[in-house]
PDB file of C-alpha atoms and ligand atoms in Angstrom:
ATOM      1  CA  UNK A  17       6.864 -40.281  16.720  1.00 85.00           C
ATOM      2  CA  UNK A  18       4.501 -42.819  18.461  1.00 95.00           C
ATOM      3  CA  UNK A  19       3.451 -39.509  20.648  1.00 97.00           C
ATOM      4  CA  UNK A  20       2.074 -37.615  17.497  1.00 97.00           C
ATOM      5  CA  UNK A  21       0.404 -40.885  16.443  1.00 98.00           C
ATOM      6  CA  UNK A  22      -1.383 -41.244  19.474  1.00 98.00           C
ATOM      7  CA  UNK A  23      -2.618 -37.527  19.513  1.00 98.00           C
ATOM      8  CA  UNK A  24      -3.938 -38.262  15.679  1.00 98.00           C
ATOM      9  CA  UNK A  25      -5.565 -40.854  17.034  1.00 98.00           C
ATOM     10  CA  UNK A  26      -7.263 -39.531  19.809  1.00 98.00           C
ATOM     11  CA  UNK A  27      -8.292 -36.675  18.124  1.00 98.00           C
ATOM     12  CA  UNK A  28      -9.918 -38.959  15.337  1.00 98.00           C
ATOM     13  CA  UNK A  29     -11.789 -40.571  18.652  1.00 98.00           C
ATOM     14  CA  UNK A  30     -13.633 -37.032  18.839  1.00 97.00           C
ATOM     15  CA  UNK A  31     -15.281 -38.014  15.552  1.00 96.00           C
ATOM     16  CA  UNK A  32     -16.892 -41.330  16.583  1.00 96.00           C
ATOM     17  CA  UNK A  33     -17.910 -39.506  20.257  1.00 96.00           C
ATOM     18  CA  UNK A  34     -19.264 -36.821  18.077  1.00 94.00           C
ATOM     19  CA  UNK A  35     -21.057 -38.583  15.531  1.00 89.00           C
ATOM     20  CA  UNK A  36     -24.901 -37.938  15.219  1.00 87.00           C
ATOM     21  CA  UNK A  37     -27.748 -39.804  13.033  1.00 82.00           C
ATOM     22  CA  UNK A  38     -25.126 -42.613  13.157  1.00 81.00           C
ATOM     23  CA  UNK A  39     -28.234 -44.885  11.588  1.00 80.00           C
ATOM     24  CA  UNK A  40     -28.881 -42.416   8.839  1.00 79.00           C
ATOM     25  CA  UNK A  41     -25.966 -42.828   6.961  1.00 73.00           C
ATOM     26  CA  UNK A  42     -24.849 -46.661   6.961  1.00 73.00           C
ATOM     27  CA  UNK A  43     -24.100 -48.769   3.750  1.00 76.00           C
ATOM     28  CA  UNK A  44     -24.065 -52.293   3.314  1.00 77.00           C
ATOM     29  CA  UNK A  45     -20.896 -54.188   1.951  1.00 77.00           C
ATOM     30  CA  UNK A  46     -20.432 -57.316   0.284  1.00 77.00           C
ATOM     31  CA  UNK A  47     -21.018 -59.871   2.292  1.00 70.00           C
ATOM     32  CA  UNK A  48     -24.114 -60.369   5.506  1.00 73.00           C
ATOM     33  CA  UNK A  49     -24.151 -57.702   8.240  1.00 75.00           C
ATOM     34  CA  UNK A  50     -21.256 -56.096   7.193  1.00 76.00           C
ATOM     35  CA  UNK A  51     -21.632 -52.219   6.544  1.00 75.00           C
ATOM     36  CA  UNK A  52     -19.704 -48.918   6.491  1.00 78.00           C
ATOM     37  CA  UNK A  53     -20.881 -45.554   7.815  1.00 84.00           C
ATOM     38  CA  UNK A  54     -20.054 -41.779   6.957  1.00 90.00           C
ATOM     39  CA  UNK A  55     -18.119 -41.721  10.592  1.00 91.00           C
ATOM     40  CA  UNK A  56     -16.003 -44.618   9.355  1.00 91.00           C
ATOM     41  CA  UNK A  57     -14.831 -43.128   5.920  1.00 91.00           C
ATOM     42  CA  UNK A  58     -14.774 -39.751   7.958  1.00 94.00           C
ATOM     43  CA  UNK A  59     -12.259 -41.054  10.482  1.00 96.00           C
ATOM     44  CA  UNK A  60      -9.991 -42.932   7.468  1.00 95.00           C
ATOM     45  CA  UNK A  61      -9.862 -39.736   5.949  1.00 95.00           C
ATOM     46  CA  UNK A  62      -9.009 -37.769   8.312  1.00 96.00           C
ATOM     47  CA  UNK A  63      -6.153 -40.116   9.873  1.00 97.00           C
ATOM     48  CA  UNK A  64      -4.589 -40.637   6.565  1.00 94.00           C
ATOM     49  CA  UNK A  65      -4.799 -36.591   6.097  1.00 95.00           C
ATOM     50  CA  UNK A  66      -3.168 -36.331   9.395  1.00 97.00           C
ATOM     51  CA  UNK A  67      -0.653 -39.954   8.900  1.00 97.00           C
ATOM     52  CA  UNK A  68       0.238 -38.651   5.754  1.00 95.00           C
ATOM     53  CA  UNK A  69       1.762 -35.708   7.180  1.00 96.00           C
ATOM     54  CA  UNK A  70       3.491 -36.761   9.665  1.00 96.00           C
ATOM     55  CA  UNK A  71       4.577 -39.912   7.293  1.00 95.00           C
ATOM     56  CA  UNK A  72       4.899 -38.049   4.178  1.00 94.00           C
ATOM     57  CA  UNK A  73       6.275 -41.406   2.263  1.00 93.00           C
ATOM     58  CA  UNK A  74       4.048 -43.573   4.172  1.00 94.00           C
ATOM     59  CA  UNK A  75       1.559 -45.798   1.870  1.00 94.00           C
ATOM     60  CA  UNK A  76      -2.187 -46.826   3.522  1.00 94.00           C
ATOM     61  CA  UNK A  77      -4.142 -49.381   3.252  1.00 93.00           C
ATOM     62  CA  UNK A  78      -7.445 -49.181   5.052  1.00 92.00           C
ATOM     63  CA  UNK A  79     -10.600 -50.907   5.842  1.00 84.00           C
ATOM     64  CA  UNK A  80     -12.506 -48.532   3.746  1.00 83.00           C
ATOM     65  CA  UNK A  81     -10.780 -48.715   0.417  1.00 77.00           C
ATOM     66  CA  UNK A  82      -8.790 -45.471  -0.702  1.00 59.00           C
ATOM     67  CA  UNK A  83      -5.688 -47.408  -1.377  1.00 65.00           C
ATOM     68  CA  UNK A  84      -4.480 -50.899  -0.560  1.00 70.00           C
ATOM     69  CA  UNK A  85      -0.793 -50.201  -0.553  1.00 75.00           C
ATOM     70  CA  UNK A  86       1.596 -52.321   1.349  1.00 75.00           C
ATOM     71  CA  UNK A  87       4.496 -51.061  -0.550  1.00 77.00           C
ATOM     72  CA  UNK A  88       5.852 -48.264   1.283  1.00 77.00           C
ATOM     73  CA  UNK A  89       8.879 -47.965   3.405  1.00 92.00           C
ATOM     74  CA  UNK A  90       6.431 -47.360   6.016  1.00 96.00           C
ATOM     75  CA  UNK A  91       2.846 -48.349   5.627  1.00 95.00           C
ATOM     76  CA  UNK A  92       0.084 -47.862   7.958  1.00 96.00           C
ATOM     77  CA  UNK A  93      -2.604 -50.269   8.235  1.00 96.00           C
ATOM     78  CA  UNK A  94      -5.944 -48.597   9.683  1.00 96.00           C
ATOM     79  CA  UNK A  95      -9.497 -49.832  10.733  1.00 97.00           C
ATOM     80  CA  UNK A  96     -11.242 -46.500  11.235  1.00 97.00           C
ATOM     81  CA  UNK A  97     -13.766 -48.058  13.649  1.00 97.00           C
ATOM     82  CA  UNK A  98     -13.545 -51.824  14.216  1.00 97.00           C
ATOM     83  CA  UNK A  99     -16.516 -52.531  15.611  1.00 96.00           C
ATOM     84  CA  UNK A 100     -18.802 -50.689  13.195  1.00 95.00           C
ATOM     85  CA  UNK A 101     -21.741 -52.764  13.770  1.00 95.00           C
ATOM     86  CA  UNK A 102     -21.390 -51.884  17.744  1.00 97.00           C
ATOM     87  CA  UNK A 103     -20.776 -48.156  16.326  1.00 95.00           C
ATOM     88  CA  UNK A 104     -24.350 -48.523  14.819  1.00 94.00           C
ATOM     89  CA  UNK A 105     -26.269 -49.811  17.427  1.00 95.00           C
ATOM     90  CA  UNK A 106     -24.881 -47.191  19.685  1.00 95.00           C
ATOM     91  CA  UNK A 107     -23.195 -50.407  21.955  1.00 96.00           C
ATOM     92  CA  UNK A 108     -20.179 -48.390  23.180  1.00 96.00           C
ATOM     93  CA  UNK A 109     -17.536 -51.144  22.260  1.00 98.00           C
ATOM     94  CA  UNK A 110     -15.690 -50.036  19.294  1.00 98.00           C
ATOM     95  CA  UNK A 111     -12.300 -48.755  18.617  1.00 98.00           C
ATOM     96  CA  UNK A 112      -9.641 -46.949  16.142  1.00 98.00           C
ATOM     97  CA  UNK A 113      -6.956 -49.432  15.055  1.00 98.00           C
ATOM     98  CA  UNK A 114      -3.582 -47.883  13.427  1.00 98.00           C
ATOM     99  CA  UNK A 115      -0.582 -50.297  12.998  1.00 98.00           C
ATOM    100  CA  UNK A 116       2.643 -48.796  11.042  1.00 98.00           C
ATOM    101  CA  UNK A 117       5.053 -51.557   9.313  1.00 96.00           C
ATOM    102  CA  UNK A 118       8.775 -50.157   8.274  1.00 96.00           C
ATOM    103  CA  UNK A 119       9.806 -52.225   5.608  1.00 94.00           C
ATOM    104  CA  UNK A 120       7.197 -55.212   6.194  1.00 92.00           C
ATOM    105  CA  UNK A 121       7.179 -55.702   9.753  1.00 95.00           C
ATOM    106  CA  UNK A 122       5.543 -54.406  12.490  1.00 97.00           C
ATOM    107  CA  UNK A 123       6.666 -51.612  14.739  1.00 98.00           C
ATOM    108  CA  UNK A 124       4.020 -49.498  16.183  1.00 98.00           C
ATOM    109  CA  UNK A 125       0.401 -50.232  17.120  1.00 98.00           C
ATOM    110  CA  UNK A 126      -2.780 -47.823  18.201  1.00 98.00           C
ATOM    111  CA  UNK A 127      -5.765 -48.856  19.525  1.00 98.00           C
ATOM    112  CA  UNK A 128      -8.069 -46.529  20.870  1.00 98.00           C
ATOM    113  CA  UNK A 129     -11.589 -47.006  22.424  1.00 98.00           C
ATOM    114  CA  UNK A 130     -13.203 -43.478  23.062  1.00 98.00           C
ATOM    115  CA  UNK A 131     -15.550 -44.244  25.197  1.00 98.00           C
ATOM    116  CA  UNK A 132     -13.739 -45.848  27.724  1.00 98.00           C
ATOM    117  CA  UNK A 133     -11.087 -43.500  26.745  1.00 98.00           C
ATOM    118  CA  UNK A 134      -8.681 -46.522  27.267  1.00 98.00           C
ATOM    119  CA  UNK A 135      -5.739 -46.495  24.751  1.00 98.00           C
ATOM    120  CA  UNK A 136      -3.657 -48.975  24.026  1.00 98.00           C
ATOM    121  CA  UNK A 137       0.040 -48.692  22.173  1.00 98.00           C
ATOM    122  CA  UNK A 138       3.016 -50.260  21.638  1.00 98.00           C
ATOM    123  CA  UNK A 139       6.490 -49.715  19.971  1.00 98.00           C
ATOM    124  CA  UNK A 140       8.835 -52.743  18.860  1.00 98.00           C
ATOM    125  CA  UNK A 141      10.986 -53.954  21.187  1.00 97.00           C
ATOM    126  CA  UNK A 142       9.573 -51.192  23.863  1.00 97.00           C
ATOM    127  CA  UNK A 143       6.713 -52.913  25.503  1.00 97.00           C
ATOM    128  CA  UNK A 144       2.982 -52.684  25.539  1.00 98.00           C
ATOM    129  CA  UNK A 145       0.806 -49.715  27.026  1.00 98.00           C
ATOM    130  CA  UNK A 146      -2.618 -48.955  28.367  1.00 98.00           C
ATOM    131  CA  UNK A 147      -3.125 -45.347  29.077  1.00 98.00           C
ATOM    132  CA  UNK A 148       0.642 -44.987  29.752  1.00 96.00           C
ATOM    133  CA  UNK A 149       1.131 -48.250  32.210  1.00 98.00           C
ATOM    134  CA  UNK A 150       3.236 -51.073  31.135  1.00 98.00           C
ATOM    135  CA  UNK A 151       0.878 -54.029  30.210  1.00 98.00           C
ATOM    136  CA  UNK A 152       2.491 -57.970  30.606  1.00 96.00           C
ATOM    137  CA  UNK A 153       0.009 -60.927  29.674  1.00 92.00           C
ATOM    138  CA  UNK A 154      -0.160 -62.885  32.836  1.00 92.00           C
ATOM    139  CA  UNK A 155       0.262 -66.460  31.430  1.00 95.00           C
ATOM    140  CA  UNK A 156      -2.729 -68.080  32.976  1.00 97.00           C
ATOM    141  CA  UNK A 157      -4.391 -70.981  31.549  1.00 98.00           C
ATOM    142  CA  UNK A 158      -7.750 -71.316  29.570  1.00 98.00           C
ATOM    143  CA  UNK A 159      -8.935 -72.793  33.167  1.00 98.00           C
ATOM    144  CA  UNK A 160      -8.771 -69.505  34.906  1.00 98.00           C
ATOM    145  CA  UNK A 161      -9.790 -67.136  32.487  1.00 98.00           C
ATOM    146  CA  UNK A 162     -12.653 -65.681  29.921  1.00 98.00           C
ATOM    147  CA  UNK A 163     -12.519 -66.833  26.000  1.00 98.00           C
ATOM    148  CA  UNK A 164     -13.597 -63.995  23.734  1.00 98.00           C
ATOM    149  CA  UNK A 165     -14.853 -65.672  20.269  1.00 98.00           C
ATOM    150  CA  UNK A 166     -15.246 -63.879  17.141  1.00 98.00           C
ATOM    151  CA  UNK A 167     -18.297 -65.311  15.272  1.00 97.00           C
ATOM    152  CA  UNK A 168     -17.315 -63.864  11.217  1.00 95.00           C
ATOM    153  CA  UNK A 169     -20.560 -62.011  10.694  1.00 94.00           C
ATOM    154  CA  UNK A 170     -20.039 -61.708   7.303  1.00 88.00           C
ATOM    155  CA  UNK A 171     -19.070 -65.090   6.459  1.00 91.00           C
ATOM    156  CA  UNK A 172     -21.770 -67.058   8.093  1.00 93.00           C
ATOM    157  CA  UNK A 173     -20.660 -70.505   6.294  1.00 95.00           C
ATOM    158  CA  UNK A 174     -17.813 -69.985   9.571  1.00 96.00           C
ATOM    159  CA  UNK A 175     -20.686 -70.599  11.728  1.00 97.00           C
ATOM    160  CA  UNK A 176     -20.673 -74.497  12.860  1.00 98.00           C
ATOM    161  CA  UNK A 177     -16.609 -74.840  12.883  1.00 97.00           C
ATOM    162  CA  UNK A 178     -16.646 -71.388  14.994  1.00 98.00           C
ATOM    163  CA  UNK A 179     -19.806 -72.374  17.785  1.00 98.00           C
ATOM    164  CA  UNK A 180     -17.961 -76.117  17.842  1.00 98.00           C
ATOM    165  CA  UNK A 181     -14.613 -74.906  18.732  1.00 97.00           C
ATOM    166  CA  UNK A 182     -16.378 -72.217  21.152  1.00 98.00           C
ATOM    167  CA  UNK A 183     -17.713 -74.928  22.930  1.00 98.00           C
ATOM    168  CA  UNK A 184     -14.703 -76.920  23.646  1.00 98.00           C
ATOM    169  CA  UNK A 185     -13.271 -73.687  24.872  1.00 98.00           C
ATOM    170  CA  UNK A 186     -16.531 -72.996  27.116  1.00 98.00           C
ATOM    171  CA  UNK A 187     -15.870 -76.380  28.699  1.00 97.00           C
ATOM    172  CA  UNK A 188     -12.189 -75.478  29.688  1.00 97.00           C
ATOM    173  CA  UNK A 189     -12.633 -71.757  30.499  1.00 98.00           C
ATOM    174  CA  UNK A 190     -14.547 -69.642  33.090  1.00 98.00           C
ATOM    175  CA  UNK A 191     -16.814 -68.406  30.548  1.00 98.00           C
ATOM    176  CA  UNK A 192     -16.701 -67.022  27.139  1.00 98.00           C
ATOM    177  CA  UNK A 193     -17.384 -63.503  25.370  1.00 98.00           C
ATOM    178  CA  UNK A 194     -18.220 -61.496  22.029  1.00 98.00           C
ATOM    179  CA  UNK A 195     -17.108 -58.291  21.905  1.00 98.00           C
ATOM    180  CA  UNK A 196     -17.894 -57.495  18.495  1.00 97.00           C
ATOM    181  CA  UNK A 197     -14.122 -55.441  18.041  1.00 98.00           C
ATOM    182  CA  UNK A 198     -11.253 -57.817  17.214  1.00 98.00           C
ATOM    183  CA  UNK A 199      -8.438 -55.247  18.003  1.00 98.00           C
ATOM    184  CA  UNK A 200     -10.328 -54.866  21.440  1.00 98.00           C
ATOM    185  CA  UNK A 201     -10.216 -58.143  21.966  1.00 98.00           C
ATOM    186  CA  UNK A 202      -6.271 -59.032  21.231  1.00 98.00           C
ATOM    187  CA  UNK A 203      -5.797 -55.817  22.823  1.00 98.00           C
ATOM    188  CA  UNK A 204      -7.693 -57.474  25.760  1.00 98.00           C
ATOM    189  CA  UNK A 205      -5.735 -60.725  26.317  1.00 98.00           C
ATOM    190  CA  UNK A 206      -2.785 -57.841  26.625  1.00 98.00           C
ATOM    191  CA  UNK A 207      -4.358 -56.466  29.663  1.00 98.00           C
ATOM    192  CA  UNK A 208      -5.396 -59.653  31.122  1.00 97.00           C
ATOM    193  CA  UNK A 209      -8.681 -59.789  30.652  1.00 98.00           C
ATOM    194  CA  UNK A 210      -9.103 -62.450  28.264  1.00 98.00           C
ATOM    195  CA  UNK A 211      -6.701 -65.541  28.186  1.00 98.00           C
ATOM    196  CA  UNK A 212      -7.611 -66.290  24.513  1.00 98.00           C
ATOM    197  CA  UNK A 213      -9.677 -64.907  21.692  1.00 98.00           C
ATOM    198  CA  UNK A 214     -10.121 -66.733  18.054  1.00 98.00           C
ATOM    199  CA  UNK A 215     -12.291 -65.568  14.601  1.00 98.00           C
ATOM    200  CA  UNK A 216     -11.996 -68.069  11.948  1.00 98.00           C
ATOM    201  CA  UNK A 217     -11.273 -64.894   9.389  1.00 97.00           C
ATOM    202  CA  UNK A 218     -10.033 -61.521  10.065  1.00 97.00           C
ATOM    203  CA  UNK A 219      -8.548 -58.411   7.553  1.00 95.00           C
ATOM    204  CA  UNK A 220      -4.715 -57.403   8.190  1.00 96.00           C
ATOM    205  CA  UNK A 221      -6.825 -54.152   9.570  1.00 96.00           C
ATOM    206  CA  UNK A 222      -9.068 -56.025  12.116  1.00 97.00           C
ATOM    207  CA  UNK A 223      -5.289 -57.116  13.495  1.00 98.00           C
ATOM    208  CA  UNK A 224      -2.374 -55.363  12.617  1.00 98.00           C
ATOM    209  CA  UNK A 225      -2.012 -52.507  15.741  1.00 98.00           C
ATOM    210  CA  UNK A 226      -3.287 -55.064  18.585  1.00 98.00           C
ATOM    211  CA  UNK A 227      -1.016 -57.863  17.114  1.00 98.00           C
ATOM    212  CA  UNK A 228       2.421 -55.826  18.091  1.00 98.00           C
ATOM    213  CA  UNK A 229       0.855 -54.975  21.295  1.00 98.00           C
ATOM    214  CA  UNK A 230      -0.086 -58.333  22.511  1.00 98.00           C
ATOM    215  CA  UNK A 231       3.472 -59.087  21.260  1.00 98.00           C
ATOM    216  CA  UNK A 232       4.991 -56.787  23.190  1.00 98.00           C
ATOM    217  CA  UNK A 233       2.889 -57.861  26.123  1.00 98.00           C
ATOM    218  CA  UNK A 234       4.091 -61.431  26.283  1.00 98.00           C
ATOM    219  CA  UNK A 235       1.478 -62.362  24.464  1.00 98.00           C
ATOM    220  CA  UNK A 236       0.896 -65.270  21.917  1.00 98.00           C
ATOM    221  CA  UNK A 237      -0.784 -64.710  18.432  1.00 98.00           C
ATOM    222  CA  UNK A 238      -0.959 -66.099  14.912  1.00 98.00           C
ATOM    223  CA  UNK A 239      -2.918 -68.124  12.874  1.00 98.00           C
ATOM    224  CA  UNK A 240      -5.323 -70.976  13.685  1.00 97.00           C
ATOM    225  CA  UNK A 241      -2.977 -73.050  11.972  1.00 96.00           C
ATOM    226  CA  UNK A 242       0.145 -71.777  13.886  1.00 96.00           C
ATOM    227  CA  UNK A 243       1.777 -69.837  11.181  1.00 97.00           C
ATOM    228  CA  UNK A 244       2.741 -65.559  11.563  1.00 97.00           C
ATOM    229  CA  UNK A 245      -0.168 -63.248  10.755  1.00 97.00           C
ATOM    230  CA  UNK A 246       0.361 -62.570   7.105  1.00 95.00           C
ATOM    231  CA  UNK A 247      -0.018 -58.934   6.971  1.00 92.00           C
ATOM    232  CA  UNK A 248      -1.300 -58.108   3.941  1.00 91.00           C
ATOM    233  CA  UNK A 249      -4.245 -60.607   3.699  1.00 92.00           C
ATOM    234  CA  UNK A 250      -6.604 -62.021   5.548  1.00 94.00           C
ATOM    235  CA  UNK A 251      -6.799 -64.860   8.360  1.00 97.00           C
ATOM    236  CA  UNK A 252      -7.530 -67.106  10.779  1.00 98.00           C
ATOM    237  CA  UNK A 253      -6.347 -65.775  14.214  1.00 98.00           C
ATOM    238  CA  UNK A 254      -5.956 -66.816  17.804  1.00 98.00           C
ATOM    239  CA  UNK A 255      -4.314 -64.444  20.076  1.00 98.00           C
ATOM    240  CA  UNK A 256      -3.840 -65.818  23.837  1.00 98.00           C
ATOM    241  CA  UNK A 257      -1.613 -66.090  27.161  1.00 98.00           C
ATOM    242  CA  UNK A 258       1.580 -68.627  26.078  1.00 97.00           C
ATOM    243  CA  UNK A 259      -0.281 -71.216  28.349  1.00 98.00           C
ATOM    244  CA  UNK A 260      -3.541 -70.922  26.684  1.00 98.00           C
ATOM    245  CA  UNK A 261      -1.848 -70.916  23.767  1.00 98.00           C
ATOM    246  CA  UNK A 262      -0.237 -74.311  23.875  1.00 97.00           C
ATOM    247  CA  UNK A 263      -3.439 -75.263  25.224  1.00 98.00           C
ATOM    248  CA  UNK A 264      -5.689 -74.093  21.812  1.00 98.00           C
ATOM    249  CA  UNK A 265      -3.660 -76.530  19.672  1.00 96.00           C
ATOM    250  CA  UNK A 266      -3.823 -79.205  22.015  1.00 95.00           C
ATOM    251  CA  UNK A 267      -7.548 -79.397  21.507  1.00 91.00           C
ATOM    252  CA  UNK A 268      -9.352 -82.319  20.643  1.00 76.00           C
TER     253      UNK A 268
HETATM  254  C1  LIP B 330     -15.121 -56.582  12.835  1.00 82.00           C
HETATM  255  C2  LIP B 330     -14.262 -57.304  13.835  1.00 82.00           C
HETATM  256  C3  LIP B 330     -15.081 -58.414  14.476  1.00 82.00           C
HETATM  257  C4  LIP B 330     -15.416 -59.394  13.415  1.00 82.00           C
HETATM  258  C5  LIP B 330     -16.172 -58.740  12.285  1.00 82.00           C
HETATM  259  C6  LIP B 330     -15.469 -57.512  11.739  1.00 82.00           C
HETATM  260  P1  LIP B 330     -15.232 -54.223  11.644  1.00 82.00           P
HETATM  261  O1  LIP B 330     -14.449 -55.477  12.336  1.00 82.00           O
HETATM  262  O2  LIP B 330     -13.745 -56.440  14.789  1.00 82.00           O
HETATM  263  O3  LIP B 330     -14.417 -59.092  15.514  1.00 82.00           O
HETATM  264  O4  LIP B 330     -16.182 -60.426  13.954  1.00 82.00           O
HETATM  265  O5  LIP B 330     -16.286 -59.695  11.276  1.00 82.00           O
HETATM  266  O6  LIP B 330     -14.304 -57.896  11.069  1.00 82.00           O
HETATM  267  O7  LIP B 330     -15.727 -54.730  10.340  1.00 82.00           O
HETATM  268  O8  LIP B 330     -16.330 -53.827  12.547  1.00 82.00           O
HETATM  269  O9  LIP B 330     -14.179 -53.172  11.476  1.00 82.00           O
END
């Protein structure tokens, strides 16, 4: 079933690659700099049109509203385009994020960026994928490898906690990076191109998909306080090779 996932998906990527006047139709949300656009309730529609079908039982809970349902024998758990903000200003770093739970945990993940047309899955216990090649997280340490940070936009009272621990990590690590798409970036420690990424609060959307695939990937992720991503609220999150991981919570 992953197969006809991944086809939804990608086909949903046509809408963001499509999308015109992406400027003329944005709406804030609670909260600073956080907004919503036509494309993104167009692409939730359409994937729980599509979902729906294939998953006939399936409940949804999604970034833009609709439903909030994590009651279903299988529930999907969608951000239409993480990364709206880089959707807006037409910065060509944003993705589709579908993660499916069967009976509360975890056991397929989507995440597609059109326009790199780089797509990343993973089934439980069946290993990680980037365009059809197995990913495994090489377990460097925070020494020999980029830091993505994720700065909470739209909780700005984050701020000095999230720039103070960024700079500890700067110190230890080759550099550091803000993506602007937290599924891109978990997805991203996955393929090895990142050792460690943190946000200080992320939705069970922002999450859910890249969270089995990192998993799958010999990756490490969870909480900033070392407990399992809840699922069906938000969090803190740090997602990193297992060196780097031991590494976070030995910071000072
Ligand atoms: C965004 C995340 C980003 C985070 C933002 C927001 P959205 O998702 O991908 O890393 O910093 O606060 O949650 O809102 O663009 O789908």
């Amino acid at each position: 079933m992953i197969d006809e996932i991944i086809k939804v998906v990608k086909e949903a990527g046509l809408i963001m690659l499509q999308a015109q006047n992406i400027q003329g139709g944005v709406v804030s949300k609670e909260g600073r700099a956080n907004f919503v656009t036509q494309y993104d309730v167009e692409v939730q529609h359409f994937l729980f049109d599509r979902l729906g079908k294939l998953y006939p039982t399936a409940t949804f809970v999604g970034e833009e509203e609709e439903t909030r349902n994590t009651s279903g024998e299988y529930c999907f758990i969608i951000d239409p385009i993480d990364g709206t903000t880089n959707f807006i200003m037409d910065y060509h770093h944003s993705a589709i994020s579908v993660g499916l739970m069967y009976h509360g945990q975890m056991v397929a993940g989507v995440v597609y960026n059109p326009y790199l047309n780089e797509l990343f899955h993973a089934e439980r216990g069946t290993g990680a994928y980037l365009n059809g090649k197995q990913l495994k997280a090489n377990d460097l340490p925070l020494a020999e490898g980029l830091v993505s940070i994720g700065t909470c936009p739209y909780y700005r009272d984050k701020a000095d906690v999230t720039f103070a621990l960024s700079r500890k990590l700067y110190d230890q690590a080759l550099d550091i990076r803000r993506s602007g798409s937290a599924a891109l970036d978990i997805c991203y420690v996955a393929a090895n191109r990142f050792v460690l990424y943190f946000e200080l609060l992320l939705s069970p959307w922002d999450y859910a998909a890249a969270s089995l695939i990192l998993n799958e990937a010999g990756g490490r992720i969870s909480t900033m306080e070392g407990k399992e991503l809840p699922y069906t609220s938000g969090c803190s999150t740090i997602a990193a090779t297992p060196t780097a991981f031991e590494e976070f919570f030995k910071l000072k």
